[in-house]
PDB file of C-alpha atoms in Angstrom:
ATOM      1  CA  MET A   1      34.988-137.883 149.518  1.00  0.00           C
ATOM      2  CA  LEU A   2      37.749-135.503 150.574  1.00  0.00           C
ATOM      3  CA  HIS A   3      40.949-136.399 152.398  1.00  0.00           C
ATOM      4  CA  LEU A   4      42.229-133.929 154.991  1.00  0.00           C
ATOM      5  CA  ARG A   5      45.772-133.826 156.351  1.00  0.00           C
ATOM      6  CA  LEU A   6      46.294-131.510 159.285  1.00  0.00           C
ATOM      7  CA  ILE A   7      49.372-130.388 161.188  1.00  0.00           C
ATOM      8  CA  THR A   8      48.196-129.244 164.602  1.00  0.00           C
ATOM      9  CA  PRO A   9      50.094-127.731 167.537  1.00  0.00           C
ATOM     10  CA  PRO A  10      49.880-130.166 170.496  1.00  0.00           C
ATOM     11  CA  ASP A  11      47.602-127.805 172.428  1.00  0.00           C
ATOM     12  CA  SER A  12      45.141-127.676 169.499  1.00  0.00           C
ATOM     13  CA  THR A  13      45.047-131.357 168.593  1.00  0.00           C
ATOM     14  CA  ALA A  14      42.288-132.296 171.037  1.00  0.00           C
ATOM     15  CA  ASP A  15      40.064-129.480 169.747  1.00  0.00           C
ATOM     16  CA  ALA A  16      40.670-130.513 166.131  1.00  0.00           C
ATOM     17  CA  ILE A  17      39.861-134.143 166.883  1.00  0.00           C
ATOM     18  CA  ARG A  18      36.710-133.176 168.760  1.00  0.00           C
ATOM     19  CA  LEU A  19      35.579-131.023 165.831  1.00  0.00           C
ATOM     20  CA  ILE A  20      36.169-133.846 163.353  1.00  0.00           C
ATOM     21  CA  GLU A  21      34.339-136.400 165.511  1.00  0.00           C
ATOM     22  CA  ASN A  22      31.363-134.055 165.930  1.00  0.00           C
ATOM     23  CA  THR A  23      31.065-133.336 162.204  1.00  0.00           C
ATOM     24  CA  VAL A  24      28.555-135.627 160.515  1.00  0.00           C
ATOM     25  CA  GLY A  25      30.107-137.197 157.425  1.00  0.00           C
ATOM     26  CA  THR A  26      33.662-137.819 158.671  1.00  0.00           C
ATOM     27  CA  THR A  27      35.509-141.123 159.009  1.00  0.00           C
ATOM     28  CA  HIS A  28      38.945-142.764 158.919  1.00  0.00           C
ATOM     29  CA  LEU A  29      40.350-140.497 161.626  1.00  0.00           C
ATOM     30  CA  VAL A  30      44.071-141.126 162.247  1.00  0.00           C
ATOM     31  CA  VAL A  31      46.359-139.291 164.695  1.00  0.00           C
ATOM     32  CA  PHE A  32      50.170-139.306 164.611  1.00  0.00           C
ATOM     33  CA  PRO A  33      51.364-137.613 167.822  1.00  0.00           C
ATOM     34  CA  GLY A  34      54.547-135.586 167.353  1.00  0.00           C
ATOM     35  CA  ALA A  35      55.020-136.704 163.745  1.00  0.00           C
ATOM     36  CA  ALA A  36      55.296-133.220 162.220  1.00  0.00           C
ATOM     37  CA  ARG A  37      58.622-131.429 162.065  1.00  0.00           C
ATOM     38  CA  ASP A  38      58.021-128.252 160.038  1.00  0.00           C
ATOM     39  CA  PRO A  39      55.974-126.868 161.634  1.00  0.00           C
ATOM     40  CA  GLY A  40      56.305-129.066 164.671  1.00  0.00           C
ATOM     41  CA  GLY A  41      53.216-130.762 166.059  1.00  0.00           C
ATOM     42  CA  ASP A  42      50.842-133.663 165.525  1.00  0.00           C
ATOM     43  CA  VAL A  43      49.578-134.984 162.207  1.00  0.00           C
ATOM     44  CA  VAL A  44      45.850-135.676 161.951  1.00  0.00           C
ATOM     45  CA  THR A  45      44.200-137.201 158.883  1.00  0.00           C
ATOM     46  CA  CYS A  46      40.589-138.003 158.098  1.00  0.00           C
ATOM     47  CA  ASP A  47      38.139-138.447 155.253  1.00  0.00           C
ATOM     48  CA  VAL A  48      35.038-136.295 154.989  1.00  0.00           C
ATOM     49  CA  ALA A  49      32.038-136.294 152.676  1.00  0.00           C
ATOM     50  CA  ARG A  50      32.212-133.389 150.244  1.00  0.00           C
ATOM     51  CA  GLU A  51      28.892-132.012 151.475  1.00  0.00           C
ATOM     52  CA  ALA A  52      30.335-131.695 155.000  1.00  0.00           C
ATOM     53  CA  GLY A  53      33.694-130.395 153.868  1.00  0.00           C
ATOM     54  CA  ASP A  54      33.018-126.662 153.920  1.00  0.00           C
ATOM     55  CA  GLN A  55      31.615-126.793 157.454  1.00  0.00           C
ATOM     56  CA  LEU A  56      34.636-128.735 158.715  1.00  0.00           C
ATOM     57  CA  LEU A  57      37.150-126.497 156.961  1.00  0.00           C
ATOM     58  CA  THR A  58      35.506-123.408 158.414  1.00  0.00           C
ATOM     59  CA  GLY A  59      35.709-124.882 161.920  1.00  0.00           C
ATOM     60  CA  LEU A  60      39.371-125.840 161.505  1.00  0.00           C
ATOM     61  CA  GLN A  61      40.218-122.338 160.361  1.00  0.00           C
ATOM     62  CA  GLU A  62      38.428-120.910 163.375  1.00  0.00           C
ATOM     63  CA  LEU A  63      40.837-122.968 165.494  1.00  0.00           C
ATOM     64  CA  GLY A  64      43.665-121.049 163.846  1.00  0.00           C
ATOM     65  CA  LEU A  65      45.256-124.056 162.154  1.00  0.00           C
ATOM     66  CA  ALA A  66      45.821-122.131 158.921  1.00  0.00           C
ATOM     67  CA  GLN A  67      48.170-119.842 160.883  1.00  0.00           C
ATOM     68  CA  THR A  68      49.691-122.191 163.455  1.00  0.00           C
ATOM     69  CA  GLY A  69      49.745-125.435 161.483  1.00  0.00           C
ATOM     70  CA  SER A  70      48.507-126.678 158.127  1.00  0.00           C
ATOM     71  CA  ILE A  71      45.285-127.764 156.414  1.00  0.00           C
ATOM     72  CA  ALA A  72      45.650-129.750 153.190  1.00  0.00           C
ATOM     73  CA  VAL A  73      42.697-131.099 151.186  1.00  0.00           C
ATOM     74  CA  GLU A  74      42.705-133.716 148.429  1.00  0.00           C
ATOM     75  CA  ASN A  75      39.935-135.276 146.367  1.00  0.00           C
ATOM     76  CA  ILE A  76      39.555-139.042 146.763  1.00  0.00           C
ATOM     77  CA  ASP A  77      38.921-140.616 143.373  1.00  0.00           C
ATOM     78  CA  LEU A  78      38.202-144.076 144.776  1.00  0.00           C
ATOM     79  CA  SER A  79      37.385-145.200 148.303  1.00  0.00           C
ATOM     80  CA  LEU A  80      36.411-148.814 148.923  1.00  0.00           C
ATOM     81  CA  SER A  81      35.082-148.547 152.435  1.00  0.00           C
ATOM     82  CA  ALA A  82      31.734-149.253 154.041  1.00  0.00           C
ATOM     83  CA  ARG A  83      32.470-146.535 156.610  1.00  0.00           C
ATOM     84  CA  ALA A  84      33.106-144.016 153.833  1.00  0.00           C
ATOM     85  CA  ASP A  85      29.817-144.974 152.204  1.00  0.00           C
ATOM     86  CA  LYS A  86      28.024-144.498 155.529  1.00  0.00           C
ATOM     87  CA  ALA A  87      29.701-141.136 156.100  1.00  0.00           C
ATOM     88  CA  GLU A  88      28.502-139.919 152.703  1.00  0.00           C
ATOM     89  CA  SER A  89      24.955-141.144 153.326  1.00  0.00           C
ATOM     90  CA  ASP A  90      24.870-139.545 156.803  1.00  0.00           C
ATOM     91  CA  ALA A  91      26.105-136.158 155.612  1.00  0.00           C
ATOM     92  CA  PRO A  92      23.259-133.762 154.769  1.00  0.00           C
ATOM     93  CA  GLY A  93      22.742-132.848 151.131  1.00  0.00           C
ATOM     94  CA  GLU A  94      24.384-134.094 147.955  1.00  0.00           C
ATOM     95  CA  GLY A  95      28.105-133.876 147.322  1.00  0.00           C
ATOM     96  CA  ALA A  96      27.607-132.590 143.787  1.00  0.00           C
ATOM     97  CA  ASP A  97      25.658-129.597 145.141  1.00  0.00           C
ATOM     98  CA  ALA A  98      28.200-128.642 147.809  1.00  0.00           C
ATOM     99  CA  VAL A  99      30.496-125.668 147.266  1.00  0.00           C
ATOM    100  CA  LEU A 100      33.904-125.666 148.932  1.00  0.00           C
ATOM    101  CA  TRP A 101      34.381-121.930 149.137  1.00  0.00           C
ATOM    102  CA  GLU A 102      37.990-122.039 150.278  1.00  0.00           C
ATOM    103  CA  HIS A 103      38.828-124.404 147.422  1.00  0.00           C
ATOM    104  CA  LEU A 104      37.005-122.143 144.961  1.00  0.00           C
ATOM    105  CA  VAL A 105      38.853-119.047 146.186  1.00  0.00           C
ATOM    106  CA  ASP A 106      42.178-120.869 146.020  1.00  0.00           C
ATOM    107  CA  ALA A 107      41.500-122.250 142.534  1.00  0.00           C
ATOM    108  CA  THR A 108      40.388-118.909 141.116  1.00  0.00           C
ATOM    109  CA  HIS A 109      43.373-117.199 142.790  1.00  0.00           C
ATOM    110  CA  GLU A 110      45.736-119.404 140.813  1.00  0.00           C
ATOM    111  CA  GLU A 111      43.810-119.113 137.538  1.00  0.00           C
ATOM    112  CA  SER A 112      43.340-115.351 137.805  1.00  0.00           C
ATOM    113  CA  THR A 113      46.910-114.310 138.544  1.00  0.00           C
ATOM    114  CA  LEU A 114      48.668-112.281 135.865  1.00  0.00           C
ATOM    115  CA  SER A 115      51.691-114.340 134.847  1.00  0.00           C
ATOM    116  CA  VAL A 116      53.911-114.928 131.845  1.00  0.00           C
ATOM    117  CA  THR A 117      52.139-118.225 131.181  1.00  0.00           C
ATOM    118  CA  TYR A 118      48.698-116.593 131.303  1.00  0.00           C
ATOM    119  CA  LEU A 119      49.814-113.830 128.930  1.00  0.00           C
ATOM    120  CA  ALA A 120      51.368-116.387 126.587  1.00  0.00           C
ATOM    121  CA  PHE A 121      48.178-118.449 126.377  1.00  0.00           C
ATOM    122  CA  ILE A 122      45.826-115.528 125.799  1.00  0.00           C
ATOM    123  CA  THR A 123      48.194-113.953 123.254  1.00  0.00           C
ATOM    124  CA  LEU A 124      48.647-117.180 121.318  1.00  0.00           C
ATOM    125  CA  ALA A 125      44.902-117.789 121.389  1.00  0.00           C
ATOM    126  CA  THR A 126      44.245-114.308 120.007  1.00  0.00           C
ATOM    127  CA  MET A 127      46.791-114.747 117.213  1.00  0.00           C
ATOM    128  CA  ILE A 128      45.265-118.111 116.276  1.00  0.00           C
ATOM    129  CA  ALA A 129      41.855-116.427 116.202  1.00  0.00           C
ATOM    130  CA  ALA A 130      43.270-113.668 113.993  1.00  0.00           C
ATOM    131  CA  CYS A 131      44.232-116.299 111.431  1.00  0.00           C
ATOM    132  CA  GLY A 132      40.764-117.776 111.772  1.00  0.00           C
ATOM    133  CA  VAL A 133      38.893-114.537 111.113  1.00  0.00           C
ATOM    134  CA  VAL A 134      40.999-113.632 108.072  1.00  0.00           C
ATOM    135  CA  LEU A 135      40.676-117.107 106.581  1.00  0.00           C
ATOM    136  CA  ASP A 136      37.030-117.436 107.695  1.00  0.00           C
ATOM    137  CA  ASN A 137      38.042-120.731 109.268  1.00  0.00           C
ATOM    138  CA  ALA A 138      35.679-121.941 112.008  1.00  0.00           C
ATOM    139  CA  ILE A 139      38.111-124.677 113.123  1.00  0.00           C
ATOM    140  CA  LEU A 140      40.777-122.119 113.993  1.00  0.00           C
ATOM    141  CA  ILE A 141      38.196-120.043 115.865  1.00  0.00           C
ATOM    142  CA  VAL A 142      37.133-123.039 117.964  1.00  0.00           C
ATOM    143  CA  GLY A 143      40.782-123.871 118.638  1.00  0.00           C
ATOM    144  CA  ALA A 144      41.466-120.316 119.776  1.00  0.00           C
ATOM    145  CA  MET A 145      38.453-120.412 122.092  1.00  0.00           C
ATOM    146  CA  ALA A 146      39.709-123.620 123.695  1.00  0.00           C
ATOM    147  CA  VAL A 147      43.228-122.225 124.220  1.00  0.00           C
ATOM    148  CA  GLY A 148      42.079-118.917 125.746  1.00  0.00           C
ATOM    149  CA  PRO A 149      42.468-118.810 129.567  1.00  0.00           C
ATOM    150  CA  GLU A 150      40.186-115.844 130.190  1.00  0.00           C
ATOM    151  CA  PHE A 151      37.542-117.782 132.153  1.00  0.00           C
ATOM    152  CA  GLY A 152      39.945-117.959 135.121  1.00  0.00           C
ATOM    153  CA  PRO A 153      39.899-114.199 135.839  1.00  0.00           C
ATOM    154  CA  LEU A 154      36.173-114.049 135.078  1.00  0.00           C
ATOM    155  CA  ALA A 155      35.533-116.777 137.664  1.00  0.00           C
ATOM    156  CA  GLY A 156      37.788-114.899 140.067  1.00  0.00           C
ATOM    157  CA  ILE A 157      35.709-111.740 139.706  1.00  0.00           C
ATOM    158  CA  CYS A 158      32.489-113.693 140.320  1.00  0.00           C
ATOM    159  CA  THR A 159      33.912-115.456 143.378  1.00  0.00           C
ATOM    160  CA  ALA A 160      35.314-112.212 144.772  1.00  0.00           C
ATOM    161  CA  ALA A 161      31.947-110.489 144.390  1.00  0.00           C
ATOM    162  CA  VAL A 162      30.091-113.225 146.288  1.00  0.00           C
ATOM    163  CA  GLN A 163      32.761-113.768 148.956  1.00  0.00           C
ATOM    164  CA  ARG A 164      33.546-110.067 149.281  1.00  0.00           C
ATOM    165  CA  ALA A 165      37.229-110.544 148.538  1.00  0.00           C
ATOM    166  CA  PRO A 166      38.529-107.222 147.172  1.00  0.00           C
ATOM    167  CA  ARG A 167      42.088-108.466 146.640  1.00  0.00           C
ATOM    168  CA  LEU A 168      40.896-111.364 144.505  1.00  0.00           C
ATOM    169  CA  ALA A 169      38.642-108.994 142.567  1.00  0.00           C
ATOM    170  CA  LEU A 170      41.503-106.586 141.870  1.00  0.00           C
ATOM    171  CA  ARG A 171      43.887-109.388 140.901  1.00  0.00           C
ATOM    172  CA  SER A 172      41.326-110.911 138.551  1.00  0.00           C
ATOM    173  CA  LEU A 173      40.396-107.590 136.978  1.00  0.00           C
ATOM    174  CA  VAL A 174      44.061-106.744 136.353  1.00  0.00           C
ATOM    175  CA  ALA A 175      44.675-110.153 134.771  1.00  0.00           C
ATOM    176  CA  LEU A 176      41.606-109.784 132.548  1.00  0.00           C
ATOM    177  CA  LEU A 177      42.267-106.236 131.359  1.00  0.00           C
ATOM    178  CA  VAL A 178      46.029-106.462 131.018  1.00  0.00           C
ATOM    179  CA  GLY A 179      45.749-109.885 129.400  1.00  0.00           C
ATOM    180  CA  PHE A 180      43.403-108.700 126.660  1.00  0.00           C
ATOM    181  CA  ALA A 181      45.340-105.441 126.185  1.00  0.00           C
ATOM    182  CA  VAL A 182      48.643-107.261 125.714  1.00  0.00           C
ATOM    183  CA  ALA A 183      47.086-109.954 123.511  1.00  0.00           C
ATOM    184  CA  MET A 184      45.429-107.397 121.232  1.00  0.00           C
ATOM    185  CA  ALA A 185      48.570-105.252 121.031  1.00  0.00           C
ATOM    186  CA  VAL A 186      50.723-108.229 120.062  1.00  0.00           C
ATOM    187  CA  THR A 187      48.073-109.376 117.582  1.00  0.00           C
ATOM    188  CA  VAL A 188      48.143-105.940 115.956  1.00  0.00           C
ATOM    189  CA  GLY A 189      51.896-106.344 115.424  1.00  0.00           C
ATOM    190  CA  PHE A 190      51.371-109.921 114.240  1.00  0.00           C
ATOM    191  CA  SER A 191      48.749-108.730 111.761  1.00  0.00           C
ATOM    192  CA  PHE A 192      51.082-106.038 110.382  1.00  0.00           C
ATOM    193  CA  PHE A 193      53.698-108.746 109.819  1.00  0.00           C
ATOM    194  CA  MET A 194      51.219-111.106 108.162  1.00  0.00           C
ATOM    195  CA  ASP A 195      50.040-108.264 105.928  1.00  0.00           C
ATOM    196  CA  ALA A 196      53.624-107.393 104.995  1.00  0.00           C
ATOM    197  CA  VAL A 197      54.329-110.944 103.825  1.00  0.00           C
ATOM    198  CA  GLY A 198      51.031-111.114 101.957  1.00  0.00           C
ATOM    199  CA  LEU A 199      49.252-113.623 104.191  1.00  0.00           C
ATOM    200  CA  PHE A 200      46.663-111.145 105.495  1.00  0.00           C
ATOM    201  CA  THR A 201      44.782-108.745 103.220  1.00  0.00           C
ATOM    202  CA  LYS A 202      42.060-106.191 103.776  1.00  0.00           C
ATOM    203  CA  ASP A 203      39.951-107.867 101.093  1.00  0.00           C
ATOM    204  CA  GLN A 204      39.966-111.126 103.074  1.00  0.00           C
ATOM    205  CA  LEU A 205      38.839-109.368 106.231  1.00  0.00           C
ATOM    206  CA  GLU A 206      36.049-107.427 104.534  1.00  0.00           C
ATOM    207  CA  ALA A 207      34.858-110.252 102.284  1.00  0.00           C
ATOM    208  CA  ASP A 208      31.675-112.181 102.988  1.00  0.00           C
ATOM    209  CA  ARG A 209      32.539-114.427 105.958  1.00  0.00           C
ATOM    210  CA  PRO A 210      29.707-116.923 106.528  1.00  0.00           C
ATOM    211  CA  ASN A 211      31.664-118.925 109.134  1.00  0.00           C
ATOM    212  CA  THR A 212      33.033-116.087 111.288  1.00  0.00           C
ATOM    213  CA  GLY A 213      30.860-113.061 110.540  1.00  0.00           C
ATOM    214  CA  PHE A 214      29.024-113.547 113.840  1.00  0.00           C
ATOM    215  CA  ILE A 215      32.176-112.437 115.684  1.00  0.00           C
ATOM    216  CA  TYR A 216      31.525-108.777 114.877  1.00  0.00           C
ATOM    217  CA  ALA A 217      27.724-108.990 114.925  1.00  0.00           C
ATOM    218  CA  PRO A 218      26.721-108.601 118.600  1.00  0.00           C
ATOM    219  CA  ASP A 219      23.059-109.170 119.396  1.00  0.00           C
ATOM    220  CA  TRP A 220      20.834-110.499 122.169  1.00  0.00           C
ATOM    221  CA  PHE A 221      21.742-114.077 121.256  1.00  0.00           C
ATOM    222  CA  SER A 222      25.387-113.258 122.009  1.00  0.00           C
ATOM    223  CA  PHE A 223      24.394-112.091 125.483  1.00  0.00           C
ATOM    224  CA  VAL A 224      22.108-115.079 126.098  1.00  0.00           C
ATOM    225  CA  VAL A 225      24.830-117.558 125.110  1.00  0.00           C
ATOM    226  CA  ALA A 226      27.336-115.737 127.331  1.00  0.00           C
ATOM    227  CA  VAL A 227      24.930-115.952 130.283  1.00  0.00           C
ATOM    228  CA  LEU A 228      24.351-119.668 129.741  1.00  0.00           C
ATOM    229  CA  ALA A 229      28.087-120.291 129.342  1.00  0.00           C
ATOM    230  CA  GLY A 230      28.863-118.298 132.485  1.00  0.00           C
ATOM    231  CA  ALA A 231      26.405-120.367 134.515  1.00  0.00           C
ATOM    232  CA  ALA A 232      27.738-123.645 133.106  1.00  0.00           C
ATOM    233  CA  GLY A 233      31.342-122.632 133.693  1.00  0.00           C
ATOM    234  CA  THR A 234      30.669-121.642 137.299  1.00  0.00           C
ATOM    235  CA  LEU A 235      28.877-124.932 137.973  1.00  0.00           C
ATOM    236  CA  SER A 236      31.807-126.844 136.478  1.00  0.00           C
ATOM    237  CA  LEU A 237      34.176-125.142 138.912  1.00  0.00           C
ATOM    238  CA  THR A 238      32.061-125.592 142.030  1.00  0.00           C
ATOM    239  CA  SER A 239      31.289-129.235 141.248  1.00  0.00           C
ATOM    240  CA  SER A 240      34.860-130.107 140.176  1.00  0.00           C
ATOM    241  CA  LYS A 241      33.609-131.159 136.738  1.00  0.00           C
ATOM    242  CA  SER A 242      36.385-129.373 134.851  1.00  0.00           C
ATOM    243  CA  GLY A 243      35.620-131.171 131.601  1.00  0.00           C
ATOM    244  CA  ALA A 244      32.625-128.888 131.093  1.00  0.00           C
ATOM    245  CA  LEU A 245      34.934-125.876 130.910  1.00  0.00           C
ATOM    246  CA  VAL A 246      36.041-126.887 127.428  1.00  0.00           C
ATOM    247  CA  GLY A 247      32.464-126.629 126.216  1.00  0.00           C
ATOM    248  CA  VAL A 248      32.132-123.263 127.939  1.00  0.00           C
ATOM    249  CA  ALA A 249      35.330-121.994 126.323  1.00  0.00           C
ATOM    250  CA  ILE A 250      34.167-122.762 122.784  1.00  0.00           C
ATOM    251  CA  SER A 251      30.695-121.316 123.219  1.00  0.00           C
ATOM    252  CA  VAL A 252      31.596-117.641 123.740  1.00  0.00           C
ATOM    253  CA  THR A 253      33.448-115.314 121.377  1.00  0.00           C
ATOM    254  CA  THR A 254      35.688-113.366 123.728  1.00  0.00           C
ATOM    255  CA  VAL A 255      39.105-114.165 122.231  1.00  0.00           C
ATOM    256  CA  PRO A 256      37.879-114.208 118.579  1.00  0.00           C
ATOM    257  CA  ALA A 257      36.200-110.829 119.074  1.00  0.00           C
ATOM    258  CA  ALA A 258      39.435-109.370 120.463  1.00  0.00           C
ATOM    259  CA  ALA A 259      41.341-110.818 117.504  1.00  0.00           C
ATOM    260  CA  ASN A 260      38.899-109.450 114.953  1.00  0.00           C
ATOM    261  CA  ALA A 261      39.118-106.002 116.547  1.00  0.00           C
ATOM    262  CA  ALA A 262      42.925-106.110 116.369  1.00  0.00           C
ATOM    263  CA  VAL A 263      43.049-107.163 112.711  1.00  0.00           C
ATOM    264  CA  ALA A 264      40.364-104.655 111.693  1.00  0.00           C
ATOM    265  CA  LEU A 265      42.320-101.921 113.475  1.00  0.00           C
ATOM    266  CA  ILE A 266      45.360-102.231 111.220  1.00  0.00           C
ATOM    267  CA  TYR A 267      43.178-101.857 108.122  1.00  0.00           C
ATOM    268  CA  GLY A 268      41.278 -98.877 109.499  1.00  0.00           C
ATOM    269  CA  ASP A 269      37.952-100.742 109.524  1.00  0.00           C
ATOM    270  CA  THR A 270      36.394 -98.869 112.449  1.00  0.00           C
ATOM    271  CA  ASN A 271      33.026-100.593 111.994  1.00  0.00           C
ATOM    272  CA  GLN A 272      34.445-104.075 112.597  1.00  0.00           C
ATOM    273  CA  THR A 273      36.735-102.792 115.358  1.00  0.00           C
ATOM    274  CA  LEU A 274      33.888-101.191 117.289  1.00  0.00           C
ATOM    275  CA  ARG A 275      31.417-104.021 116.735  1.00  0.00           C
ATOM    276  CA  SER A 276      34.008-106.651 117.700  1.00  0.00           C
ATOM    277  CA  SER A 277      34.824-104.683 120.861  1.00  0.00           C
ATOM    278  CA  GLU A 278      31.105-104.505 121.632  1.00  0.00           C
ATOM    279  CA  GLN A 279      30.865-108.266 121.170  1.00  0.00           C
ATOM    280  CA  LEU A 280      33.802-108.770 123.550  1.00  0.00           C
ATOM    281  CA  LEU A 281      32.330-106.550 126.255  1.00  0.00           C
ATOM    282  CA  LEU A 282      28.870-108.104 125.855  1.00  0.00           C
ATOM    283  CA  ASN A 283      30.278-111.591 126.369  1.00  0.00           C
ATOM    284  CA  LEU A 284      32.367-110.576 129.373  1.00  0.00           C
ATOM    285  CA  LEU A 285      29.373-108.867 131.000  1.00  0.00           C
ATOM    286  CA  GLY A 286      27.092-111.849 130.410  1.00  0.00           C
ATOM    287  CA  ILE A 287      29.589-114.327 131.874  1.00  0.00           C
ATOM    288  CA  ILE A 288      30.239-112.208 134.978  1.00  0.00           C
ATOM    289  CA  LEU A 289      26.563-111.558 135.711  1.00  0.00           C
ATOM    290  CA  ALA A 290      25.684-115.232 135.234  1.00  0.00           C
ATOM    291  CA  GLY A 291      28.625-116.391 137.343  1.00  0.00           C
ATOM    292  CA  ILE A 292      27.710-114.136 140.259  1.00  0.00           C
ATOM    293  CA  ALA A 293      24.050-115.126 140.058  1.00  0.00           C
ATOM    294  CA  THR A 294      24.935-118.831 139.937  1.00  0.00           C
ATOM    295  CA  LEU A 295      27.170-118.623 143.009  1.00  0.00           C
ATOM    296  CA  LEU A 296      24.565-116.635 144.955  1.00  0.00           C
ATOM    297  CA  ILE A 297      21.854-119.165 144.101  1.00  0.00           C
ATOM    298  CA  GLN A 298      24.136-122.072 145.058  1.00  0.00           C
ATOM    299  CA  LYS A 299      24.983-120.394 148.350  1.00  0.00           C
ATOM    300  CA  TRP A 300      21.326-119.731 149.155  1.00  0.00           C
ATOM    301  CA  LEU A 301      20.174-123.234 148.180  1.00  0.00           C
ATOM    302  CA  TRP A 302      22.928-124.926 150.177  1.00  0.00           C
ATOM    303  CA  THR A 303      22.271-122.789 153.269  1.00  0.00           C
ATOM    304  CA  ARG A 304      18.555-123.537 153.007  1.00  0.00           C
ATOM    305  CA  GLN A 305      19.205-127.260 152.560  1.00  0.00           C
ATOM    306  CA  GLN A 306      21.484-127.309 155.601  1.00  0.00           C
ATOM    307  CA  LYS A 307      18.808-125.648 157.724  1.00  0.00           C
ATOM    308  CA  VAL A 308      16.147-128.112 156.585  1.00  0.00           C
ATOM    309  CA  THR A 309      18.295-131.187 157.181  1.00  0.00           C
ATOM    310  CA  GLY A 310      19.756-129.765 160.361  1.00  0.00           C
TER     311      GLY A 310
END
């Protein structure tokens, strides 16, 4: 269930209430006339089944409440109510299959914005991965994958493509490209320092690396895994099952490939630099294509289900 809190201008309150009452899957409607102060107006709250949420949010936006008032949405972790149970059973479809497009756009907007924090995470992840590739340490590679925040901009690009949101696409693309560029540049400097103090050596990088050699060995399996991870990551976002993102993060070699390319660059190993870069691009392409396809399929299935049940 979702909990909605609305601030409505007095002349729009009746329309908002009528829309809520006519939406199958809503309950616990409460109205506080004149309770809002900034902006002034009435406060309206209700609970709605997740599968009916997108329809209701679209209708409320068509009333102009996003401009003249406020629409706030929260997830309800626990609701002990027979009326809530009935609302969920009456709403068409399954809540786990529903996509809240406004929530998805908002979430990917936050995760795909170029910020100091984003740059810090992706840079630290790349430096951790650099240590992992030189030491041939799989644990460090997995840790770097988990720390890397690059799935946010990738999800933003996928969402922007499906929702035709050019600003989100541009913001996500800038965050992705600038993030990796800065992370690799800093990792190059970090690698020079580690080499100067004797902690990194060219022999370590070019030695037989059974645990991390796959990072600069792109093949069809790399692309297949990226596609599967992209689909799983997109589903985790649309279904609010964020725990799955950790598994997605440690299944693709985006950050480790960038790290390997940076370390190989300082030693003049063009083969590893080029092959690592190819691995990076292959993974990014697979995730984006799978993410877009997953969202399109979800959109089509949900629309079809709504027509059948409607």
